[in-house]
Amino acid sequence: METAAFETDLSLFKYDNLEQLPPAYRELEENQRRQRIKAALDELGEEVVILGHNYQRREIVEHADFIGDSYQLSQAAADADADYVIFGGVTFMAESADIITDDDQTVILPSMEASCPMAGMAEALQVDTAWAELTSKTDENIIPITYMNSYADLKAFCAEQGGLVCTSSNAHRAFEYAFERGDKVLFLPDKHLGENTAHRLGMEDETAEWDPWDPESDAAEAVENDIILWEGYCQVHERFRVSHIEDIREEHPDANVVVHPECRREVVEAADVVGSTSTICETVENADPDETWAIGTEIHLTNHLSRWHPEVNVLPLCGDACMDCNAMRQIDPNYMTWVLEELVEGRERNVIEVAPEEKELAQVALDRMLEI
Ligand code: 13P
Ligand code: SF4
């Protein structure tokens, strides 16, 4: 079987206007930095709102006006009145905030390098070419759904093809939306979230993984299924194994396990609870004192939960092997100090501005999600 020779023009850092941290900000001492951030925030007042994803470092979440999962942060961005939304998260989240906020609001992503590797596994240009191959193999109507963890141009592509965006907390509802309007779903980029959602809907026997770059992966065969999964994954969550759950339960017979749906199917199956980062937070929040919860997600969130709920015994599911997210980690407090102090001086740094031609359509895909 032959696969198309796809041409790609991929760039990890889509926004070439983003600037590096000036040398004077590179070695600030923690207390001094905290004071400077607070002073800048006092000066800026209601002009600024800081949104922080659950995976952000402690030194960032301590300054956040709102902490949450990616769905909650997009809602918070939609509700924000501030002139400036400072996004403690990764590029695709800041893009979504820019799409959702009014034109006179500005979104700032403090660091230039906070790009989620999974979002980079399905660039719109690749998907466009792959889509032509896939749709040429069937007369049935395929609806593309992209996980929030994707760039604005892919969200725009999905809207154009009748599809939408979802997050880990509403993927099942996005699938239902798609099956009410079409025959098949192409889910991008996270194959594990796609597979876990298919199971939740009882459609596990109707899914196929498809990798247009793998000569063994056949588009004609893939479209015989109702759910086609793009070959993307999150390296932080792929790391968890069933053996980690078995080991935890052996060491702590009373342990409960909660994992994110970006984990492998068998890990989700073996866990007690599965859900988005906000579900993970709620699970620990609602636990009885002295309960033990092992957390299968990014390590900063596990550490926050352990700090926020000292009455609960919070453990990282795979101990020292649990990873932090390389992209989320890029938002460091030195960058935060710099962008805020620059704003005090009237200078906007590291603004994320989605191209107008992508913005309108990506907004359609996001609005469809916010309505389901
Ligand atoms: P949530 O939507 O659960 O916050 O997850 C975002 C994310 O990037 C998980 O890796
Ligand atoms: Fe991307 Fe995984 Fe990091 Fe989430 S944890 S932002 S999916 S790399």
Short mmCIF file of C-alpha atoms and ligand atoms in Angstrom, two decimals:
data_model
loop_
_atom_site.label_atom_id
_atom_site.label_comp_id
_atom_site.label_asym_id
_atom_site.label_seq_id
_atom_site.Cartn_x
_atom_site.Cartn_y
_atom_site.Cartn_z
CA MET A 1 0.00 0.00 0.00
CA GLU A 2 1.27 3.49 -0.79
CA THR A 3 0.92 6.51 1.46
CA ALA A 4 0.85 10.04 0.11
CA ALA A 5 4.09 11.99 0.28
CA PHE A 6 2.83 14.67 2.64
CA GLU A 7 4.62 17.95 2.66
CA THR A 8 4.85 19.63 6.00
CA ASP A 9 5.98 22.98 7.19
CA LEU A 10 5.90 22.58 10.92
CA SER A 11 7.10 25.06 13.46
CA LEU A 12 6.99 24.48 17.18
CA PHE A 13 6.82 28.20 17.90
CA LYS A 14 4.09 29.54 15.74
CA TYR A 15 4.39 33.08 17.06
CA ASP A 16 7.66 34.62 16.02
CA ASN A 17 6.89 37.92 17.79
CA LEU A 18 7.48 36.34 21.21
CA GLU A 19 10.57 37.63 23.00
CA GLN A 20 13.16 36.02 25.22
CA LEU A 21 13.51 37.02 28.84
CA PRO A 22 15.91 40.00 29.22
CA PRO A 23 19.11 39.14 31.17
CA ALA A 24 18.15 41.46 34.07
CA TYR A 25 15.20 39.15 34.86
CA ARG A 26 17.01 35.83 34.67
CA GLU A 27 18.20 35.46 38.23
CA LEU A 28 15.67 37.06 40.51
CA GLU A 29 15.48 35.84 44.06
CA GLU A 30 12.12 34.24 45.01
CA ASN A 31 10.96 36.71 47.66
CA GLN A 32 12.03 39.72 45.68
CA ARG A 33 10.25 38.36 42.63
CA ARG A 34 7.06 37.70 44.58
CA GLN A 35 7.09 41.29 45.91
CA ARG A 36 7.68 42.71 42.43
CA ILE A 37 4.83 40.67 40.93
CA LYS A 38 2.51 41.83 43.73
CA ALA A 39 3.57 45.46 43.31
CA ALA A 40 2.96 45.32 39.54
CA LEU A 41 -0.45 43.68 40.08
CA ASP A 42 -1.40 46.38 42.63
CA GLU A 43 -0.43 49.04 40.13
CA LEU A 44 -2.35 47.41 37.28
CA GLY A 45 -5.44 46.65 39.38
CA GLU A 46 -8.47 45.53 37.37
CA GLU A 47 -6.66 46.07 34.09
CA VAL A 48 -5.19 42.59 34.44
CA VAL A 49 -6.50 39.11 35.19
CA ILE A 50 -4.20 36.12 35.66
CA LEU A 51 -5.53 32.70 34.63
CA GLY A 52 -3.58 29.65 35.78
CA HIS A 53 -3.94 26.09 34.57
CA ASN A 54 -3.88 23.40 37.26
CA TYR A 55 -0.45 22.27 35.99
CA GLN A 56 1.27 25.60 36.58
CA ARG A 57 4.03 25.94 39.14
CA ARG A 58 3.22 27.03 42.68
CA GLU A 59 4.95 30.39 42.05
CA ILE A 60 2.46 31.07 39.25
CA VAL A 61 -0.77 29.72 40.76
CA GLU A 62 -0.19 31.78 43.91
CA HIS A 63 -0.78 34.91 41.81
CA ALA A 64 -3.67 33.55 39.72
CA ASP A 65 -7.14 35.12 39.97
CA PHE A 66 -8.58 31.90 38.62
CA ILE A 67 -7.14 28.36 38.62
CA GLY A 68 -8.80 25.58 36.66
CA ASP A 69 -8.86 23.04 33.87
CA SER A 70 -8.70 24.04 30.24
CA TYR A 71 -12.49 24.21 29.87
CA GLN A 72 -12.92 26.35 32.98
CA LEU A 73 -10.11 28.66 31.86
CA SER A 74 -11.77 29.21 28.48
CA GLN A 75 -14.99 30.10 30.32
CA ALA A 76 -13.05 32.41 32.66
CA ALA A 77 -11.45 34.10 29.64
CA ALA A 78 -14.91 34.56 28.09
CA ASP A 79 -16.16 36.17 31.33
CA ALA A 80 -13.08 38.37 31.92
CA ASP A 81 -13.54 42.16 31.81
CA ALA A 82 -9.85 43.02 32.18
CA ASP A 83 -7.91 44.68 29.37
CA TYR A 84 -5.15 42.11 29.74
CA VAL A 85 -5.51 38.36 30.24
CA ILE A 86 -2.18 36.94 31.39
CA PHE A 87 -2.31 33.25 30.63
CA GLY A 88 -0.48 30.78 32.84
CA GLY A 89 -0.77 27.85 30.48
CA VAL A 90 0.36 26.76 27.02
CA THR A 91 0.07 28.35 23.59
CA PHE A 92 -3.12 26.62 22.49
CA MET A 93 -4.89 27.77 25.67
CA ALA A 94 -3.76 31.37 25.18
CA GLU A 95 -4.93 31.21 21.56
CA SER A 96 -8.36 30.02 22.70
CA ALA A 97 -8.48 32.89 25.19
CA ASP A 98 -7.64 35.34 22.42
CA ILE A 99 -10.41 33.91 20.24
CA ILE A 100 -12.98 34.01 23.02
CA THR A 101 -12.19 37.45 24.46
CA ASP A 102 -13.32 40.73 22.89
CA ASP A 103 -11.17 42.40 20.24
CA ASP A 104 -10.10 45.15 22.65
CA GLN A 105 -8.74 42.65 25.18
CA THR A 106 -5.14 41.46 24.90
CA VAL A 107 -3.88 37.99 25.80
CA ILE A 108 -0.30 37.62 27.00
CA LEU A 109 1.53 34.30 27.27
CA PRO A 110 4.53 35.15 29.46
CA SER A 111 6.99 32.64 28.00
CA MET A 112 7.69 32.14 24.32
CA GLU A 113 8.30 28.40 24.62
CA ALA A 114 5.18 27.02 26.25
CA SER A 115 4.07 24.84 23.35
CA CYS A 116 2.29 21.55 24.06
CA PRO A 117 4.05 18.75 22.14
CA MET A 118 0.76 16.92 21.61
CA ALA A 119 -0.78 19.95 19.88
CA GLY A 120 2.24 19.84 17.54
CA MET A 121 1.38 16.25 16.57
CA ALA A 122 -1.57 17.41 14.46
CA GLU A 123 -0.70 20.58 12.60
CA ALA A 124 -3.48 21.87 10.33
CA LEU A 125 -1.37 21.49 7.21
CA GLN A 126 -0.82 17.80 7.93
CA VAL A 127 -4.46 17.24 8.80
CA ASP A 128 -5.64 18.97 5.66
CA THR A 129 -3.63 16.58 3.48
CA ALA A 130 -4.61 13.54 5.52
CA TRP A 131 -8.26 14.59 5.40
CA ALA A 132 -8.19 14.52 1.59
CA GLU A 133 -6.90 10.96 1.72
CA LEU A 134 -9.44 9.85 4.30
CA THR A 135 -12.50 11.43 2.71
CA SER A 136 -11.56 10.00 -0.69
CA LYS A 137 -12.09 6.51 0.76
CA THR A 138 -15.73 6.89 1.83
CA ASP A 139 -18.97 8.57 0.78
CA GLU A 140 -20.10 8.82 4.39
CA ASN A 141 -19.94 12.09 6.28
CA ILE A 142 -16.93 12.40 8.60
CA ILE A 143 -17.02 15.05 11.33
CA PRO A 144 -13.64 16.14 12.73
CA ILE A 145 -13.38 16.85 16.44
CA THR A 146 -10.25 18.36 17.83
CA TYR A 147 -9.24 18.27 21.44
CA MET A 148 -8.64 21.73 22.90
CA ASN A 149 -4.94 20.76 22.85
CA SER A 150 -4.49 21.88 19.24
CA TYR A 151 -3.68 25.12 17.45
CA ALA A 152 -6.26 27.64 16.25
CA ASP A 153 -5.81 26.73 12.58
CA LEU A 154 -6.83 23.14 13.30
CA LYS A 155 -9.84 24.35 15.27
CA ALA A 156 -10.74 26.50 12.25
CA PHE A 157 -10.35 23.49 9.96
CA CYS A 158 -12.73 21.45 12.16
CA ALA A 159 -15.33 24.22 12.12
CA GLU A 160 -15.11 24.43 8.34
CA GLN A 161 -15.83 20.70 8.07
CA GLY A 162 -18.83 20.87 10.43
CA GLY A 163 -16.85 19.80 13.49
CA LEU A 164 -15.98 21.28 16.85
CA VAL A 165 -13.59 21.45 19.77
CA CYS A 166 -13.79 19.49 23.02
CA THR A 167 -11.86 19.27 26.26
CA SER A 168 -11.29 16.24 28.46
CA SER A 169 -14.43 17.14 30.41
CA ASN A 170 -16.86 17.21 27.49
CA ALA A 171 -15.39 14.90 24.80
CA HIS A 172 -18.33 12.47 25.10
CA ARG A 173 -20.79 15.30 24.46
CA ALA A 174 -18.79 16.44 21.42
CA PHE A 175 -18.97 12.88 20.02
CA GLU A 176 -22.73 12.87 20.54
CA TYR A 177 -22.97 16.24 18.76
CA ALA A 178 -21.00 14.82 15.84
CA PHE A 179 -23.00 11.59 15.54
CA GLU A 180 -26.23 13.59 15.47
CA ARG A 181 -24.89 15.35 12.36
CA GLY A 182 -22.64 12.86 10.61
CA ASP A 183 -21.71 9.19 10.23
CA LYS A 184 -18.14 9.08 11.49
CA VAL A 185 -15.76 11.00 13.71
CA LEU A 186 -12.11 11.82 13.09
CA PHE A 187 -10.69 12.61 16.54
CA LEU A 188 -7.48 14.65 16.86
CA PRO A 189 -4.83 14.67 18.19
CA ASP A 190 -5.05 12.47 21.33
CA LYS A 191 -5.71 8.82 20.50
CA HIS A 192 -6.03 7.88 24.18
CA LEU A 193 -8.71 10.46 24.99
CA GLY A 194 -10.47 9.37 21.78
CA GLU A 195 -10.34 5.71 22.74
CA ASN A 196 -11.42 6.37 26.31
CA THR A 197 -14.36 8.42 25.05
CA ALA A 198 -15.36 5.65 22.61
CA HIS A 199 -15.44 3.24 25.58
CA ARG A 200 -17.54 5.64 27.61
CA LEU A 201 -20.06 5.68 24.74
CA GLY A 202 -19.96 1.88 24.29
CA MET A 203 -18.33 2.27 20.85
CA GLU A 204 -15.00 0.58 21.61
CA ASP A 205 -15.45 -1.97 18.81
CA GLU A 206 -16.00 0.75 16.25
CA THR A 207 -12.67 2.55 16.56
CA ALA A 208 -9.48 2.46 14.49
CA GLU A 209 -6.17 4.22 14.97
CA TRP A 210 -4.88 5.84 11.82
CA ASP A 211 -1.45 7.26 11.11
CA PRO A 212 -1.23 8.69 7.61
CA TRP A 213 2.58 8.53 7.77
CA ASP A 214 2.71 4.83 8.54
CA PRO A 215 2.63 2.65 5.42
CA GLU A 216 0.94 -0.07 7.52
CA SER A 217 -1.93 2.27 8.44
CA ASP A 218 -4.60 2.02 5.76
CA ALA A 219 -7.12 4.87 5.27
CA ALA A 220 -9.62 2.58 3.49
CA GLU A 221 -9.55 0.20 6.45
CA ALA A 222 -9.79 3.06 8.97
CA VAL A 223 -12.98 4.51 7.43
CA GLU A 224 -14.75 1.18 7.86
CA ASN A 225 -14.97 2.25 11.52
CA ASP A 226 -17.15 4.95 13.06
CA ILE A 227 -14.37 6.53 15.11
CA ILE A 228 -10.98 7.22 13.57
CA LEU A 229 -8.23 8.18 15.99
CA TRP A 230 -5.27 10.35 15.01
CA GLU A 231 -1.91 9.03 16.20
CA GLY A 232 -1.16 11.66 18.87
CA TYR A 233 -0.54 11.35 22.60
CA CYS A 234 0.71 13.20 25.68
CA GLN A 235 4.08 11.99 26.87
CA VAL A 236 3.30 12.98 30.47
CA HIS A 237 0.22 10.74 30.62
CA GLU A 238 1.41 7.92 28.35
CA ARG A 239 4.01 7.12 30.97
CA PHE A 240 1.50 5.63 33.44
CA ARG A 241 1.14 1.85 33.42
CA VAL A 242 -1.24 -0.63 35.07
CA SER A 243 1.78 -1.91 37.02
CA HIS A 244 1.97 1.50 38.76
CA ILE A 245 -1.61 1.03 39.96
CA GLU A 246 -0.87 -2.53 41.09
CA ASP A 247 2.24 -1.40 42.96
CA ILE A 248 0.38 1.44 44.72
CA ARG A 249 -2.43 -0.90 45.74
CA GLU A 250 0.06 -3.42 47.07
CA GLU A 251 1.91 -0.80 49.10
CA HIS A 252 -1.24 1.06 50.21
CA PRO A 253 -4.14 -1.45 50.23
CA ASP A 254 -6.59 1.38 51.00
CA ALA A 255 -5.41 3.55 48.07
CA ASN A 256 -7.86 4.93 45.52
CA VAL A 257 -6.61 5.90 42.08
CA VAL A 258 -7.70 8.84 39.94
CA VAL A 259 -6.26 9.40 36.46
CA HIS A 260 -6.61 11.80 33.54
CA PRO A 261 -8.31 10.50 30.36
CA GLU A 262 -5.13 11.19 28.37
CA CYS A 263 -3.79 8.00 30.01
CA ARG A 264 -3.74 4.69 28.16
CA ARG A 265 -6.99 2.74 27.97
CA GLU A 266 -5.87 -0.05 30.32
CA VAL A 267 -4.75 2.48 32.95
CA VAL A 268 -8.11 4.26 32.84
CA GLU A 269 -9.85 0.89 33.10
CA ALA A 270 -7.84 -0.06 36.20
CA ALA A 271 -8.35 3.31 37.98
CA ASP A 272 -11.21 4.11 40.39
CA VAL A 273 -11.96 7.54 38.93
CA VAL A 274 -11.12 9.16 35.58
CA GLY A 275 -11.55 12.80 34.69
CA SER A 276 -10.20 16.17 33.69
CA THR A 277 -7.86 18.06 35.96
CA SER A 278 -10.85 19.72 37.65
CA THR A 279 -12.43 16.29 38.31
CA ILE A 280 -9.12 15.21 39.85
CA CYS A 281 -9.19 18.31 42.08
CA GLU A 282 -12.81 17.73 43.11
CA THR A 283 -12.11 14.08 43.88
CA VAL A 284 -9.42 15.00 46.38
CA GLU A 285 -11.44 17.94 47.71
CA ASN A 286 -14.37 15.61 48.45
CA ALA A 287 -12.27 12.83 49.97
CA ASP A 288 -12.70 12.02 53.66
CA PRO A 289 -9.78 12.88 55.96
CA ASP A 290 -7.07 10.18 55.92
CA GLU A 291 -8.25 8.69 52.63
CA THR A 292 -5.39 7.83 50.27
CA TRP A 293 -5.55 9.00 46.65
CA ALA A 294 -2.90 8.20 44.06
CA ILE A 295 -2.92 10.76 41.26
CA GLY A 296 -2.18 9.87 37.63
CA THR A 297 -1.46 13.22 36.06
CA GLU A 298 1.14 15.97 35.78
CA ILE A 299 3.25 16.25 38.94
CA HIS A 300 2.64 19.94 39.72
CA LEU A 301 -1.06 19.27 40.18
CA THR A 302 -0.32 16.33 42.47
CA ASN A 303 1.94 18.59 44.54
CA HIS A 304 -0.69 21.34 44.70
CA LEU A 305 -3.31 18.83 45.87
CA SER A 306 -1.01 17.55 48.55
CA ARG A 307 -0.47 21.14 49.76
CA TRP A 308 -4.11 22.23 49.42
CA HIS A 309 -5.49 19.12 51.20
CA PRO A 310 -3.05 18.07 53.93
CA GLU A 311 -5.85 16.02 55.55
CA VAL A 312 -5.84 13.63 52.55
CA ASN A 313 -2.94 11.29 51.80
CA VAL A 314 -2.10 12.37 48.23
CA LEU A 315 0.46 10.26 46.34
CA PRO A 316 1.95 10.52 42.85
CA LEU A 317 0.84 7.38 40.97
CA CYS A 318 4.31 6.48 39.72
CA GLY A 319 6.42 8.10 42.45
CA ASP A 320 9.53 9.88 41.23
CA ALA A 321 8.84 8.75 37.67
CA CYS A 322 5.82 11.11 37.44
CA MET A 323 6.64 13.89 35.00
CA ASP A 324 6.12 17.58 34.93
CA CYS A 325 4.89 19.05 31.66
CA ASN A 326 7.78 20.55 29.83
CA ALA A 327 5.55 23.09 28.12
CA MET A 328 3.67 24.23 31.23
CA ARG A 329 6.99 24.59 33.06
CA GLN A 330 8.11 27.28 30.62
CA ILE A 331 5.84 29.83 32.29
CA ASP A 332 8.27 30.79 34.95
CA PRO A 333 7.87 33.53 37.53
CA ASN A 334 10.77 35.55 36.07
CA TYR A 335 8.81 35.84 32.83
CA MET A 336 5.69 36.72 34.82
CA THR A 337 7.59 39.53 36.61
CA TRP A 338 8.89 40.87 33.31
CA VAL A 339 5.59 40.95 31.37
CA LEU A 340 3.79 42.58 34.31
CA GLU A 341 6.46 45.23 34.89
CA GLU A 342 6.49 45.95 31.17
CA LEU A 343 2.71 46.46 31.27
CA VAL A 344 3.14 48.92 34.14
CA GLU A 345 5.46 50.84 31.80
CA GLY A 346 2.82 50.67 29.07
CA ARG A 347 4.61 48.05 26.95
CA GLU A 348 2.89 44.85 25.82
CA ARG A 349 5.20 41.82 25.59
CA ASN A 350 4.52 38.33 24.26
CA VAL A 351 1.03 38.98 22.98
CA ILE A 352 -0.80 36.04 21.43
CA GLU A 353 -2.91 37.22 18.55
CA VAL A 354 -4.57 34.63 16.36
CA ALA A 355 -4.61 35.52 12.66
CA PRO A 356 -8.01 37.01 11.73
CA GLU A 357 -8.66 34.39 9.03
CA GLU A 358 -8.28 31.60 11.62
CA LYS A 359 -9.97 33.44 14.43
CA GLU A 360 -13.49 33.61 13.05
CA LEU A 361 -13.74 29.92 12.21
CA ALA A 362 -11.92 28.73 15.32
CA GLN A 363 -14.45 30.77 17.31
CA VAL A 364 -17.25 28.78 15.64
CA ALA A 365 -15.60 25.51 16.75
CA LEU A 366 -15.18 26.83 20.30
CA ASP A 367 -18.71 28.24 20.45
CA ARG A 368 -20.08 24.85 19.40
CA MET A 369 -18.19 23.36 22.34
CA LEU A 370 -19.39 25.98 24.81
CA GLU A 371 -22.98 25.25 23.73
CA ILE A 372 -22.95 21.43 24.08
P1 13P B 1 -7.59 19.54 31.35
O1 13P B 1 -8.51 19.93 30.24
O2 13P B 1 -8.08 18.34 32.09
O3 13P B 1 -7.26 20.70 32.21
O4 13P B 1 -6.22 19.03 30.68
C1 13P B 1 -5.42 19.83 29.90
C2 13P B 1 -4.16 19.17 29.59
O5 13P B 1 -3.32 19.70 28.91
C3 13P B 1 -3.96 17.83 30.09
O6 13P B 1 -2.72 17.38 29.71
FE1 SF4 B 2 0.32 18.96 26.40
FE2 SF4 B 2 0.57 16.78 27.94
FE3 SF4 B 2 1.53 19.12 28.75
FE4 SF4 B 2 -1.10 18.69 28.67
S1 SF4 B 2 0.41 17.65 29.98
S2 SF4 B 2 -0.05 20.54 27.96
S3 SF4 B 2 -1.23 17.43 26.81
S4 SF4 B 2 2.21 17.91 26.96
#
